[in-house]
Amino acid sequence: MKKYFSEKQSAFATFFGGPLAGGLLVYKNLRTLDQKEKANIVLSVSFLLLIVSFVVVFNISDDKLARAVGSVTSATYALFAYYYHRIFLKKIVDGRIEEGEAKASNWTVALYSVGGIVITLTVAFIIGISQPAYPGSKIEFGETSNEIYYDKGNVNFEEIKKVAGILKISGYFGNDAQTSARLERENNVLVLKLMILQDYLEKAEIKDALQEMHKSLELNLNCKAKIIAEYYDLGGNLHQKIF
């Protein structure tokens, strides 16, 4: 027996599972109605919008703006899925259900909601790890291709080489895994940005090492410098500590 998802179930899936979950229910209803071409278009558009939204968000440096864009994109697609169901599917689906054909169970809706969340997080993770650690050009060092990002004309190659040497001596640049840093000059102050896990930043030996690195920067490059240690919390918020 064919089973259909009602408007309320689509709204529930969208609310709890995100825009993709609502799109999946629209896709499933269209497949059940043997409208395979429309179903495939809806599914393709769903994934395309999901990928584009994450690519755009990950490439916006301002966290608040990135969140705003992400929220607007999600809301836009959620409204699209909701109104597509209401305008094109509601009468047909409600009519089929009234004629005795089965409505899908809420457990099935819950599974699609969870599936929507899992797929969304997976796509976000894949796109996230494929993005560069910092904006700008980069130079790689060592066997693990450790990276220093910079803006051309802002710092010179000799400065970058000296910083790479300091990072290697300090242990930030090693041979076990690739690590990244960004070097920039702000108001005649050399700024070195490093990604460090929050747990490590709480350790006294790490704080001491960063203080020593700061002294070494000023001594070897003969200028004022500061180190900004950065990390993201579980909510995606960027935090910074200055040394």
CSV table of C-alpha atoms in Angstrom, one decimal:
chain,number,residue,atom,x,y,z
A,1,MET,CA,0.0,0.0,0.0
A,2,LYS,CA,1.2,3.5,-0.9
A,3,LYS,CA,1.9,5.8,2.0
A,4,TYR,CA,2.0,9.6,1.9
A,5,PHE,CA,3.4,12.3,4.2
A,6,SER,CA,0.9,15.0,5.2
A,7,GLU,CA,1.5,18.7,5.3
A,8,LYS,CA,1.8,18.6,9.1
A,9,GLN,CA,4.4,15.8,8.9
A,10,SER,CA,6.4,17.8,6.4
A,11,ALA,CA,6.3,20.8,8.7
A,12,PHE,CA,7.4,18.6,11.6
A,13,ALA,CA,10.3,17.1,9.7
A,14,THR,CA,11.5,20.6,8.5
A,15,PHE,CA,11.3,22.0,12.1
A,16,PHE,CA,13.2,19.1,13.8
A,17,GLY,CA,15.3,17.8,10.9
A,18,GLY,CA,16.1,20.9,9.1
A,19,PRO,CA,15.2,22.0,5.5
A,20,LEU,CA,16.7,18.9,3.9
A,21,ALA,CA,14.4,16.6,5.9
A,22,GLY,CA,11.3,18.5,4.6
A,23,GLY,CA,12.7,18.3,1.1
A,24,LEU,CA,13.1,14.6,1.5
A,25,LEU,CA,9.5,14.1,2.4
A,26,VAL,CA,8.4,16.2,-0.7
A,27,TYR,CA,10.7,14.0,-2.8
A,28,LYS,CA,9.2,10.8,-1.3
A,29,ASN,CA,5.6,12.0,-1.9
A,30,LEU,CA,6.4,12.8,-5.5
A,31,ARG,CA,8.0,9.3,-6.0
A,32,THR,CA,4.9,7.7,-4.5
A,33,LEU,CA,2.8,9.7,-6.9
A,34,ASP,CA,5.0,8.4,-9.8
A,35,GLN,CA,6.2,11.9,-10.6
A,36,LYS,CA,9.8,10.7,-10.7
A,37,GLU,CA,11.2,13.6,-12.8
A,38,LYS,CA,9.8,16.2,-10.4
A,39,ALA,CA,11.0,14.2,-7.5
A,40,ASN,CA,14.6,14.0,-8.9
A,41,ILE,CA,14.5,17.8,-9.5
A,42,VAL,CA,13.4,18.5,-5.9
A,43,LEU,CA,16.1,16.2,-4.6
A,44,SER,CA,18.8,17.7,-6.8
A,45,VAL,CA,17.8,21.3,-5.9
A,46,SER,CA,17.7,20.3,-2.2
A,47,PHE,CA,21.3,19.0,-2.2
A,48,LEU,CA,22.5,21.9,-4.4
A,49,LEU,CA,21.1,24.5,-2.1
A,50,LEU,CA,22.5,22.7,0.9
A,51,ILE,CA,26.0,22.6,-0.6
A,52,VAL,CA,25.9,26.1,-1.9
A,53,SER,CA,24.7,27.5,1.4
A,54,PHE,CA,27.6,25.8,3.3
A,55,VAL,CA,30.2,26.9,0.8
A,56,VAL,CA,29.0,30.5,1.1
A,57,VAL,CA,28.9,30.4,4.9
A,58,PHE,CA,32.3,28.9,5.2
A,59,ASN,CA,33.8,31.6,2.9
A,60,ILE,CA,32.4,34.5,4.9
A,61,SER,CA,35.0,35.6,7.4
A,62,ASP,CA,32.6,37.6,9.6
A,63,ASP,CA,31.0,35.0,12.0
A,64,LYS,CA,27.8,37.0,12.6
A,65,LEU,CA,27.3,37.6,8.9
A,66,ALA,CA,27.9,33.9,8.1
A,67,ARG,CA,25.3,32.9,10.7
A,68,ALA,CA,22.8,35.4,9.3
A,69,VAL,CA,23.4,34.1,5.7
A,70,GLY,CA,23.1,30.5,6.9
A,71,SER,CA,19.8,31.3,8.8
A,72,VAL,CA,18.3,33.1,5.8
A,73,THR,CA,19.3,30.3,3.4
A,74,SER,CA,17.8,27.6,5.7
A,75,ALA,CA,14.6,29.6,6.2
A,76,THR,CA,14.3,30.2,2.5
A,77,TYR,CA,14.6,26.5,1.6
A,78,ALA,CA,12.3,25.5,4.5
A,79,LEU,CA,9.6,27.9,3.2
A,80,PHE,CA,10.2,26.5,-0.3
A,81,ALA,CA,9.6,22.9,0.9
A,82,TYR,CA,6.6,23.9,2.9
A,83,TYR,CA,4.9,25.9,0.2
A,84,TYR,CA,5.7,23.5,-2.5
A,85,HIS,CA,3.9,20.8,-0.5
A,86,ARG,CA,1.0,23.2,0.3
A,87,ILE,CA,0.6,24.5,-3.3
A,88,PHE,CA,1.3,21.4,-5.4
A,89,LEU,CA,0.9,18.3,-3.1
A,90,LYS,CA,-1.6,19.1,-0.4
A,91,LYS,CA,-4.8,18.6,-2.3
A,92,ILE,CA,-3.5,15.4,-4.0
A,93,VAL,CA,-2.0,13.9,-0.9
A,94,ASP,CA,-5.0,14.8,1.3
A,95,GLY,CA,-7.4,13.4,-1.3
A,96,ARG,CA,-5.5,10.1,-1.5
A,97,ILE,CA,-5.5,9.8,2.3
A,98,GLU,CA,-9.2,10.5,2.4
A,99,GLU,CA,-9.8,7.8,-0.2
A,100,GLY,CA,-8.3,5.3,2.2
A,101,GLU,CA,-4.7,5.2,1.2
A,102,ALA,CA,-2.4,5.2,4.2
A,103,LYS,CA,-0.6,8.1,5.8
A,104,ALA,CA,3.0,7.4,6.7
A,105,SER,CA,3.7,6.9,10.4
A,106,ASN,CA,5.2,9.5,12.6
A,107,TRP,CA,8.0,7.1,13.3
A,108,THR,CA,8.9,7.2,9.6
A,109,VAL,CA,8.8,11.0,9.7
A,110,ALA,CA,11.2,10.9,12.7
A,111,LEU,CA,13.6,8.7,10.8
A,112,TYR,CA,13.6,11.1,7.9
A,113,SER,CA,14.2,14.0,10.3
A,114,VAL,CA,17.2,12.2,11.8
A,115,GLY,CA,18.4,11.3,8.3
A,116,GLY,CA,18.2,15.0,7.3
A,117,ILE,CA,20.3,16.0,10.3
A,118,VAL,CA,22.9,13.4,9.7
A,119,ILE,CA,23.2,14.2,6.0
A,120,THR,CA,23.4,17.9,6.7
A,121,LEU,CA,26.1,17.5,9.3
A,122,THR,CA,28.0,15.1,7.0
A,123,VAL,CA,27.9,17.6,4.1
A,124,ALA,CA,29.0,20.5,6.5
A,125,PHE,CA,31.9,18.4,7.8
A,126,ILE,CA,33.1,17.5,4.3
A,127,ILE,CA,32.9,21.0,3.0
A,128,GLY,CA,34.4,22.4,6.3
A,129,ILE,CA,37.5,20.2,6.1
A,130,SER,CA,38.0,21.1,2.4
A,131,GLN,CA,38.2,24.8,3.2
A,132,PRO,CA,41.6,26.5,3.7
A,133,ALA,CA,42.4,27.2,7.4
A,134,TYR,CA,42.9,30.9,6.8
A,135,PRO,CA,42.2,33.3,3.9
A,136,GLY,CA,45.0,34.6,1.7
A,137,SER,CA,48.0,33.1,-0.1
A,138,LYS,CA,50.1,30.4,1.6
A,139,ILE,CA,53.6,28.9,1.7
A,140,GLU,CA,54.1,25.3,2.8
A,141,PHE,CA,57.0,24.0,5.0
A,142,GLY,CA,58.3,20.6,6.0
A,143,GLU,CA,57.3,17.0,5.3
A,144,THR,CA,53.7,17.5,6.4
A,145,SER,CA,53.2,20.7,4.4
A,146,ASN,CA,52.7,23.0,7.4
A,147,GLU,CA,51.1,26.2,6.2
A,148,ILE,CA,51.6,29.9,6.7
A,149,TYR,CA,48.9,32.1,5.2
A,150,TYR,CA,49.5,35.7,4.4
A,151,ASP,CA,48.4,38.6,2.1
A,152,LYS,CA,50.8,39.6,-0.6
A,153,GLY,CA,52.4,43.0,0.1
A,154,ASN,CA,51.5,42.8,3.7
A,155,VAL,CA,54.5,40.7,4.9
A,156,ASN,CA,57.6,39.6,3.0
A,157,PHE,CA,59.1,36.2,2.4
A,158,GLU,CA,62.0,36.6,4.8
A,159,GLU,CA,59.6,37.3,7.6
A,160,ILE,CA,57.6,34.3,6.7
A,161,LYS,CA,60.7,32.1,6.7
A,162,LYS,CA,61.8,33.4,10.1
A,163,VAL,CA,58.3,32.8,11.6
A,164,ALA,CA,58.3,29.2,10.1
A,165,GLY,CA,61.6,28.6,11.9
A,166,ILE,CA,60.3,29.8,15.2
A,167,LEU,CA,57.1,27.7,14.8
A,168,LYS,CA,59.3,24.6,14.1
A,169,ILE,CA,61.6,25.2,17.1
A,170,SER,CA,58.5,25.7,19.3
A,171,GLY,CA,57.0,22.5,18.2
A,172,TYR,CA,53.9,24.0,16.6
A,173,PHE,CA,55.2,22.9,13.2
A,174,GLY,CA,56.1,19.3,13.4
A,175,ASN,CA,56.3,16.2,11.3
A,176,ASP,CA,53.3,14.3,12.7
A,177,ALA,CA,50.4,16.3,11.2
A,178,GLN,CA,49.8,19.4,9.1
A,179,THR,CA,49.2,22.6,11.1
A,180,SER,CA,48.4,26.1,9.9
A,181,ALA,CA,49.1,29.7,10.9
A,182,ARG,CA,48.4,33.1,9.5
A,183,LEU,CA,50.9,36.0,9.5
A,184,GLU,CA,49.8,39.6,9.0
A,185,ARG,CA,50.8,43.1,9.8
A,186,GLU,CA,48.3,45.5,11.6
A,187,ASN,CA,49.4,49.1,12.4
A,188,ASN,CA,53.1,48.1,12.3
A,189,VAL,CA,52.5,45.2,14.6
A,190,LEU,CA,53.3,41.7,13.3
A,191,VAL,CA,50.3,39.4,14.2
A,192,LEU,CA,50.7,35.6,14.2
A,193,LYS,CA,47.4,33.7,14.4
A,194,LEU,CA,47.4,30.0,15.5
A,195,MET,CA,44.7,27.4,15.8
A,196,ILE,CA,45.0,25.7,19.1
A,197,LEU,CA,42.4,23.5,20.9
A,198,GLN,CA,40.7,25.1,23.9
A,199,ASP,CA,41.9,22.3,26.2
A,200,TYR,CA,45.5,22.9,25.3
A,201,LEU,CA,45.2,26.7,25.9
A,202,GLU,CA,44.2,26.0,29.5
A,203,LYS,CA,47.6,24.2,30.1
A,204,ALA,CA,50.3,26.3,31.8
A,205,GLU,CA,53.1,24.8,29.7
A,206,ILE,CA,51.3,25.9,26.5
A,207,LYS,CA,50.8,29.4,27.8
A,208,ASP,CA,54.5,29.6,28.7
A,209,ALA,CA,55.4,28.3,25.2
A,210,LEU,CA,53.3,30.9,23.6
A,211,GLN,CA,54.9,33.6,25.7
A,212,GLU,CA,58.3,32.4,24.7
A,213,MET,CA,57.3,32.3,21.1
A,214,HIS,CA,56.1,35.9,21.4
A,215,LYS,CA,59.5,37.0,22.7
A,216,SER,CA,61.3,35.1,20.0
A,217,LEU,CA,59.1,36.8,17.3
A,218,GLU,CA,60.0,40.3,18.6
A,219,LEU,CA,63.7,39.4,19.0
A,220,ASN,CA,64.2,37.8,15.6
A,221,LEU,CA,62.1,40.1,13.5
A,222,ASN,CA,63.0,43.2,15.4
A,223,CYS,CA,59.5,44.6,15.6
A,224,LYS,CA,56.4,44.6,17.9
A,225,ALA,CA,54.5,41.4,17.6
A,226,LYS,CA,51.5,39.6,19.1
A,227,ILE,CA,50.2,36.0,19.0
A,228,ILE,CA,46.5,35.3,18.7
A,229,ALA,CA,45.5,31.8,19.7
A,230,GLU,CA,42.1,30.9,18.2
A,231,TYR,CA,39.6,28.1,18.7
A,232,TYR,CA,36.0,27.3,18.0
A,233,ASP,CA,33.5,26.2,20.6
A,234,LEU,CA,30.8,23.5,19.9
A,235,GLY,CA,28.4,26.3,18.8
A,236,GLY,CA,30.8,27.4,16.1
A,237,ASN,CA,31.8,30.6,17.8
A,238,LEU,CA,35.3,31.8,17.3
A,239,HIS,CA,37.3,32.7,20.5
A,240,GLN,CA,40.7,34.4,20.7
A,241,LYS,CA,43.4,34.7,23.3
A,242,ILE,CA,46.2,37.2,22.9
A,243,PHE,CA,49.8,36.6,24.0
